[in-house]
Coordinates of C-alpha atoms in Angstrom, one line a residue:
X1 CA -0.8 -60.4 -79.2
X2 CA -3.2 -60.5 -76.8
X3 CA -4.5 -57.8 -74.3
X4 CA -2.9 -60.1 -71.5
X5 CA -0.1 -61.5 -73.2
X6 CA 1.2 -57.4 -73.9
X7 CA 0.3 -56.9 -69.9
X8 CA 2.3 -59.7 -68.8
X9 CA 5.0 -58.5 -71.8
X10 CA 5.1 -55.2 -70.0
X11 CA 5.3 -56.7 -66.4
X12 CA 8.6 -58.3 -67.6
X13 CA 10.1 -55.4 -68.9
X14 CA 9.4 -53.3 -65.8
X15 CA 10.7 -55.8 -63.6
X16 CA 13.8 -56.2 -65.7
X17 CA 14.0 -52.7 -65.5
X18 CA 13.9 -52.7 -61.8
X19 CA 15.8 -56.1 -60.9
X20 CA 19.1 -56.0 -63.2
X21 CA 22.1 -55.5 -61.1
X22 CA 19.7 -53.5 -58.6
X23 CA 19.9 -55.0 -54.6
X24 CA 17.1 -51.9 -53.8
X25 CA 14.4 -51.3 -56.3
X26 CA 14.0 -48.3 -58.1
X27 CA 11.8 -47.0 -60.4
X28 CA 11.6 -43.8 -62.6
X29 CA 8.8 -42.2 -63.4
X30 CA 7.6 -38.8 -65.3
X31 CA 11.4 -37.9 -64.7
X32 CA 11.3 -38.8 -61.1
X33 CA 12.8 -40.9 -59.0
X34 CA 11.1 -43.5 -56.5
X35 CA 12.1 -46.4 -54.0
X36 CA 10.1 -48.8 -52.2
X37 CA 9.9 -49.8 -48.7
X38 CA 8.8 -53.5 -47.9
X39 CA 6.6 -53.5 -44.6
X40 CA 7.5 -57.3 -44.1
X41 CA 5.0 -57.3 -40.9
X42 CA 2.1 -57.0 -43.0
X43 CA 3.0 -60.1 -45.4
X44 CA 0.1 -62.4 -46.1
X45 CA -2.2 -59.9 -44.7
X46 CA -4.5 -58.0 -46.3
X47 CA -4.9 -54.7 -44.0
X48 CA -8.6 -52.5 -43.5
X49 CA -8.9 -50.7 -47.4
X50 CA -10.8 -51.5 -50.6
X51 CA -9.1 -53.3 -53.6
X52 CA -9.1 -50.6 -56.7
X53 CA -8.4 -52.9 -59.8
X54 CA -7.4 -56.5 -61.2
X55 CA -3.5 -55.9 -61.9
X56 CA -1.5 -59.1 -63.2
X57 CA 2.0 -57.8 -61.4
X58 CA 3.5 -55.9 -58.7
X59 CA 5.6 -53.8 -60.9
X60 CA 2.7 -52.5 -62.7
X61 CA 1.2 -51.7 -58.9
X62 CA 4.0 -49.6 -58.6
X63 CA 3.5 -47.8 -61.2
X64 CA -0.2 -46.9 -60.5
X65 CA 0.9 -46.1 -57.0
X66 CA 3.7 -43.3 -58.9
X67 CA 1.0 -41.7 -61.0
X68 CA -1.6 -41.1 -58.3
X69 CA -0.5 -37.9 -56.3
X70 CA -2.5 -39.3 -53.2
X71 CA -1.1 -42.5 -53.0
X72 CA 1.6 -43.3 -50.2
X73 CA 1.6 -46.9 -50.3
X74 CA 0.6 -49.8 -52.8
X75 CA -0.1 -53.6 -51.9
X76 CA -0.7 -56.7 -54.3
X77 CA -2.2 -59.8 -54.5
X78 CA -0.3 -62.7 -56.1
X79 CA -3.0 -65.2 -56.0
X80 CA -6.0 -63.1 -56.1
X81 CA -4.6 -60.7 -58.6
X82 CA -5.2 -57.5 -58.0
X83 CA -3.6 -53.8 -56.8
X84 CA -4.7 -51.9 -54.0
X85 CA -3.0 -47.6 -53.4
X86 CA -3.7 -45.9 -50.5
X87 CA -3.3 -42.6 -49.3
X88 CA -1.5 -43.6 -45.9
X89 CA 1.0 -46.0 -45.3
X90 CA -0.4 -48.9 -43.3
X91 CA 0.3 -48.4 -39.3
X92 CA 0.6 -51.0 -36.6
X93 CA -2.9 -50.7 -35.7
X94 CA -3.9 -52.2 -39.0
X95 CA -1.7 -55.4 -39.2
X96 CA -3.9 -56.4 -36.2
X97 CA -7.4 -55.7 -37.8
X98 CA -6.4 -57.2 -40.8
X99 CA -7.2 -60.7 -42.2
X100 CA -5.1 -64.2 -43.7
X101 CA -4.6 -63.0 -46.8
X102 CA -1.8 -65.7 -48.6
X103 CA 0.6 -63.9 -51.5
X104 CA -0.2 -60.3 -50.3
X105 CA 2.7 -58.1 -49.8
X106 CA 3.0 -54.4 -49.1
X107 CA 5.4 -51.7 -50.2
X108 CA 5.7 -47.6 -49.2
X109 CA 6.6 -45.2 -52.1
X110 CA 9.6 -42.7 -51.6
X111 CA 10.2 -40.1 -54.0
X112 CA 13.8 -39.9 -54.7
X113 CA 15.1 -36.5 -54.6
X114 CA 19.0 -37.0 -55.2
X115 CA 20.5 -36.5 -51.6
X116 CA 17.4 -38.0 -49.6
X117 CA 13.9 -39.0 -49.6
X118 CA 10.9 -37.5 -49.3
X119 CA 8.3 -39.2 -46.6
X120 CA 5.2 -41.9 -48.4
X121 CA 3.3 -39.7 -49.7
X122 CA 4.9 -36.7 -50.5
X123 CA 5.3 -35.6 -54.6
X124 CA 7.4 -32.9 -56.1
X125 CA 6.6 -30.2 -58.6
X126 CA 7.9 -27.9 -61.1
X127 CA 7.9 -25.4 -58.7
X128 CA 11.1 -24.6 -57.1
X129 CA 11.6 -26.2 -53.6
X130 CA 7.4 -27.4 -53.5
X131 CA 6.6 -30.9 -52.2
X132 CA 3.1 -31.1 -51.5
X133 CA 1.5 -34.2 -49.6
X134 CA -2.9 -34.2 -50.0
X135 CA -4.3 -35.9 -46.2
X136 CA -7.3 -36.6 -47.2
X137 CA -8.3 -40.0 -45.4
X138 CA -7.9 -39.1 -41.9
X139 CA -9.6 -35.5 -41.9
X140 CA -7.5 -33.4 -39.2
X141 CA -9.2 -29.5 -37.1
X142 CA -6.3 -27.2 -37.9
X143 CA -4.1 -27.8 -34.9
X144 CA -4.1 -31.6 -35.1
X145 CA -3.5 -31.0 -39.2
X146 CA -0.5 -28.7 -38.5
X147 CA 1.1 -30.8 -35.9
X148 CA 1.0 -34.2 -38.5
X149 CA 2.6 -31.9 -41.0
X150 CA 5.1 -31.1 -38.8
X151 CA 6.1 -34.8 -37.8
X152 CA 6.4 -35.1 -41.2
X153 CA 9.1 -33.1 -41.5
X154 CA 6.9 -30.5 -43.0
X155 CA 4.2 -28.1 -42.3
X156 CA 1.1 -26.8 -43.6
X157 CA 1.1 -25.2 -47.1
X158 CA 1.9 -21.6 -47.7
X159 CA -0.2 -21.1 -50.5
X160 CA 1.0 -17.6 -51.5
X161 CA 1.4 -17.6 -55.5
X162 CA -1.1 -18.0 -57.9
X163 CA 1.3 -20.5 -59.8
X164 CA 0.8 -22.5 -56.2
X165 CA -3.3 -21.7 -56.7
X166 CA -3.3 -23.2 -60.5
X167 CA -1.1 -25.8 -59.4
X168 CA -3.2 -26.9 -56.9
X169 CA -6.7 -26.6 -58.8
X170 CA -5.4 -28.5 -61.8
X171 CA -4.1 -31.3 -59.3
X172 CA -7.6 -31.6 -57.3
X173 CA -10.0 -31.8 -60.3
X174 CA -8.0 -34.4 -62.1
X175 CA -8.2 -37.3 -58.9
X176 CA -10.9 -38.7 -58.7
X177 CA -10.6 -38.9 -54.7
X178 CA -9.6 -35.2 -54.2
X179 CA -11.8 -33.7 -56.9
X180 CA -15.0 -35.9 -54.1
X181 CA -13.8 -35.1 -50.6
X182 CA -15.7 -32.2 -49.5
X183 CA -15.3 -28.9 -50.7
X184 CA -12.3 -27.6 -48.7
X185 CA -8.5 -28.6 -47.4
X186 CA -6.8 -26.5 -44.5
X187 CA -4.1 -24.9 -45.2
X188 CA -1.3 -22.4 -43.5
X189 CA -2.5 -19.4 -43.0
X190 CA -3.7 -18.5 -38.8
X191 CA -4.8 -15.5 -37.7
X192 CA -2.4 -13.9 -35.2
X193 CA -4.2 -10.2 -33.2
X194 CA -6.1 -8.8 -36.2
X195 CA -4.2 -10.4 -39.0
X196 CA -3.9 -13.4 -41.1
X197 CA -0.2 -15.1 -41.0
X198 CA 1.6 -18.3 -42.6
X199 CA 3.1 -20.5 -40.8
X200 CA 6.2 -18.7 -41.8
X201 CA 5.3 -15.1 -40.6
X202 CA 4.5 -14.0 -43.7
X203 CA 1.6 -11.9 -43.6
X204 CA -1.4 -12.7 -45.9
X205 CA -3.0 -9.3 -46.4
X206 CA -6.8 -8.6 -46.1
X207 CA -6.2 -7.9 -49.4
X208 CA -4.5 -10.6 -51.6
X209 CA -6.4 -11.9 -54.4
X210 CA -5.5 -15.5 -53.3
X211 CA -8.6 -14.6 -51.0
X212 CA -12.2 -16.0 -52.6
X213 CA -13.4 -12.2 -50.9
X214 CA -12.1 -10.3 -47.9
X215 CA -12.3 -12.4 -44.8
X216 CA -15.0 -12.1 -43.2
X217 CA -13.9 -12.9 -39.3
X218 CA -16.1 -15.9 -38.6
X219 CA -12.9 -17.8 -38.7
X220 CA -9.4 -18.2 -37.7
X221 CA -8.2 -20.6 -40.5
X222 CA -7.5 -20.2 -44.0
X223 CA -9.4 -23.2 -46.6
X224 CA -8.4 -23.9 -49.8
X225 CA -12.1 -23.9 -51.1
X226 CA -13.1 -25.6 -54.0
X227 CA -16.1 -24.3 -54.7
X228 CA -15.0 -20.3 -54.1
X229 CA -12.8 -21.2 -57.4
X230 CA -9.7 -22.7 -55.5
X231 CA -9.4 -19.4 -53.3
X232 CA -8.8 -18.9 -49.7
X233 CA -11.6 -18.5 -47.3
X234 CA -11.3 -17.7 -43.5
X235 CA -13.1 -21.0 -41.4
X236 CA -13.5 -22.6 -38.5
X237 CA -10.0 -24.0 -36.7
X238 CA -12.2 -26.9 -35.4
X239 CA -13.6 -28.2 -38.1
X240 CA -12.1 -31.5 -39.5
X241 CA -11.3 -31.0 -42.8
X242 CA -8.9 -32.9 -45.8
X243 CA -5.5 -30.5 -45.6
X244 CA -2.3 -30.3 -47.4
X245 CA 1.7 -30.4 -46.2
X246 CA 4.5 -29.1 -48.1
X247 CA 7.4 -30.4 -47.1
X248 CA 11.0 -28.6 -46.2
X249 CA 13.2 -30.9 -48.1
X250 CA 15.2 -27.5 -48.8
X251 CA 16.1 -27.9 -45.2
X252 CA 16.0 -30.9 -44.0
X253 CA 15.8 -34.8 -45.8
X254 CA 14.7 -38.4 -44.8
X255 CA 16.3 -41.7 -45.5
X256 CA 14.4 -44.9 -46.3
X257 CA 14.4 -46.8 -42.7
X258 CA 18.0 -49.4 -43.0
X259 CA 15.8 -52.5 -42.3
X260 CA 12.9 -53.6 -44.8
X261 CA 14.8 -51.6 -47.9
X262 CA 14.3 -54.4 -50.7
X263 CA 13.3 -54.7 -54.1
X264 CA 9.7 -56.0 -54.9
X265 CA 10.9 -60.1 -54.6

């Protein structure tokens, strides 16, 4: 069998796997649940971002889409063959930069987490209660980067255990776009008087060994630093920088919008 015949082969299987007795597509992956989320406006279009490979189906889009942690949204080609993830779903602002594109259609990935959905974007872990989202195309100062987090439903990660350190070095070296998008990402931790704080209250001590070294007060903002060895340094609040959400599904849930919820036909 040939190299195209076996991708085709395995287009067919996914999309049996998706279509039989199924009105809304889902998809498992890794143990995880997803659904999909048509953005019908942006049919034939083909919106402002980069194609990434040649991809004979949809289905198999998808499933690239699943594996990336970064990617929020997926969109295919039917004529011109090819897949295209992105990092943020596509927003009205692109359907009217985009151009004619015939056979292109769009889709947002929701993980599935049993009693709602988490928003595009958004990926659980083994940790207990952690769903992490990496903004890393639209760099945000620390304000503006909070704020998105919390329209999210979320807010800026509380990186207080080294599990959540490990975690989050093992995830950034291994994609390609995080492990290349300069050396920091904001997250949680303000000061507040004299003292670092989460979002939370909690208080990060002078002295936690999440800290790369003691802060040294030129800053106001904790960065996850990639070249300190994935530790905390104190920065600048203004800088726009990459940053990361977790997201309070422990507290409060999404549902997939009731119009545009369709399977990938």
């Amino acid at each position: 069998m040939s190299s195209m015949e076996s991708l085709s082969l395995t287009c067919k299987i996914i999309a049996v796997t998706c279509f039989v007795g199924m009105t809304t597509c889902s998809f498992q992956f890794n143990t995880k649940n997803f659904q999909l989320y048509r953005l019908w406006d942006m049919d034939d279009r083909m919106p402002p971002f980069s194609p990434v490979s040649p991809i004979t189906c949809k289905e198999e889009c998808a499933m690239i889409c699943m594996s990336d942690v970064t990617c929020a949204a997926f969109s295919h080609g039917e004529y011109v063959r090819f897949c295209m993830v992105t990092p943020e779903s596509v927003r009205p602002y692109d359907v009217s930069i985009s151009n004619p594109l015939p056979g292109f259609t769009h889709y947002s990935l929701y993980e599935d987490i049993g009693e709602g959905i988490l928003p595009p974007g958004y990926r659980t872990f083994n940790i207990s209660k952690l769903a992490l989202r990496f903004h890393y195309y639209w760099p945000r100062n620390w304000t503006d980067a909070r704020d998105t987090c919390a329209s999210e439903g979320g807010r800026l990660l509380t990186l207080d255990t080294e599990e959540k350190r490990q975690l989050l070095q093992d995830l950034i070296t291994s994609n390609k776009e995080l492990s290349t998008t300069g050396t920091g990402l904001y997250v949680g931790g303000m000061v507040n008087g004299t003292e670092f704080y989460w979002e939370d209250g909690t208080l990060l001590a002078n002295s936690d060994p999440l800290w790369a070294a003691s802060p040294a007060g030129t800053g106001n903002c904790t960065i996850l630093d990639r070249d300190k060895g994935f530790r905390l340094v104190d920065g600048d609040c203004s800088l726009e920088q990459p940053y990361i959400c977790e997201h309070l599904h422990f507290e409060t849930q999404s549902t997939l919008p009731s119009v545009g919820r369709q399977s990938l036909t």
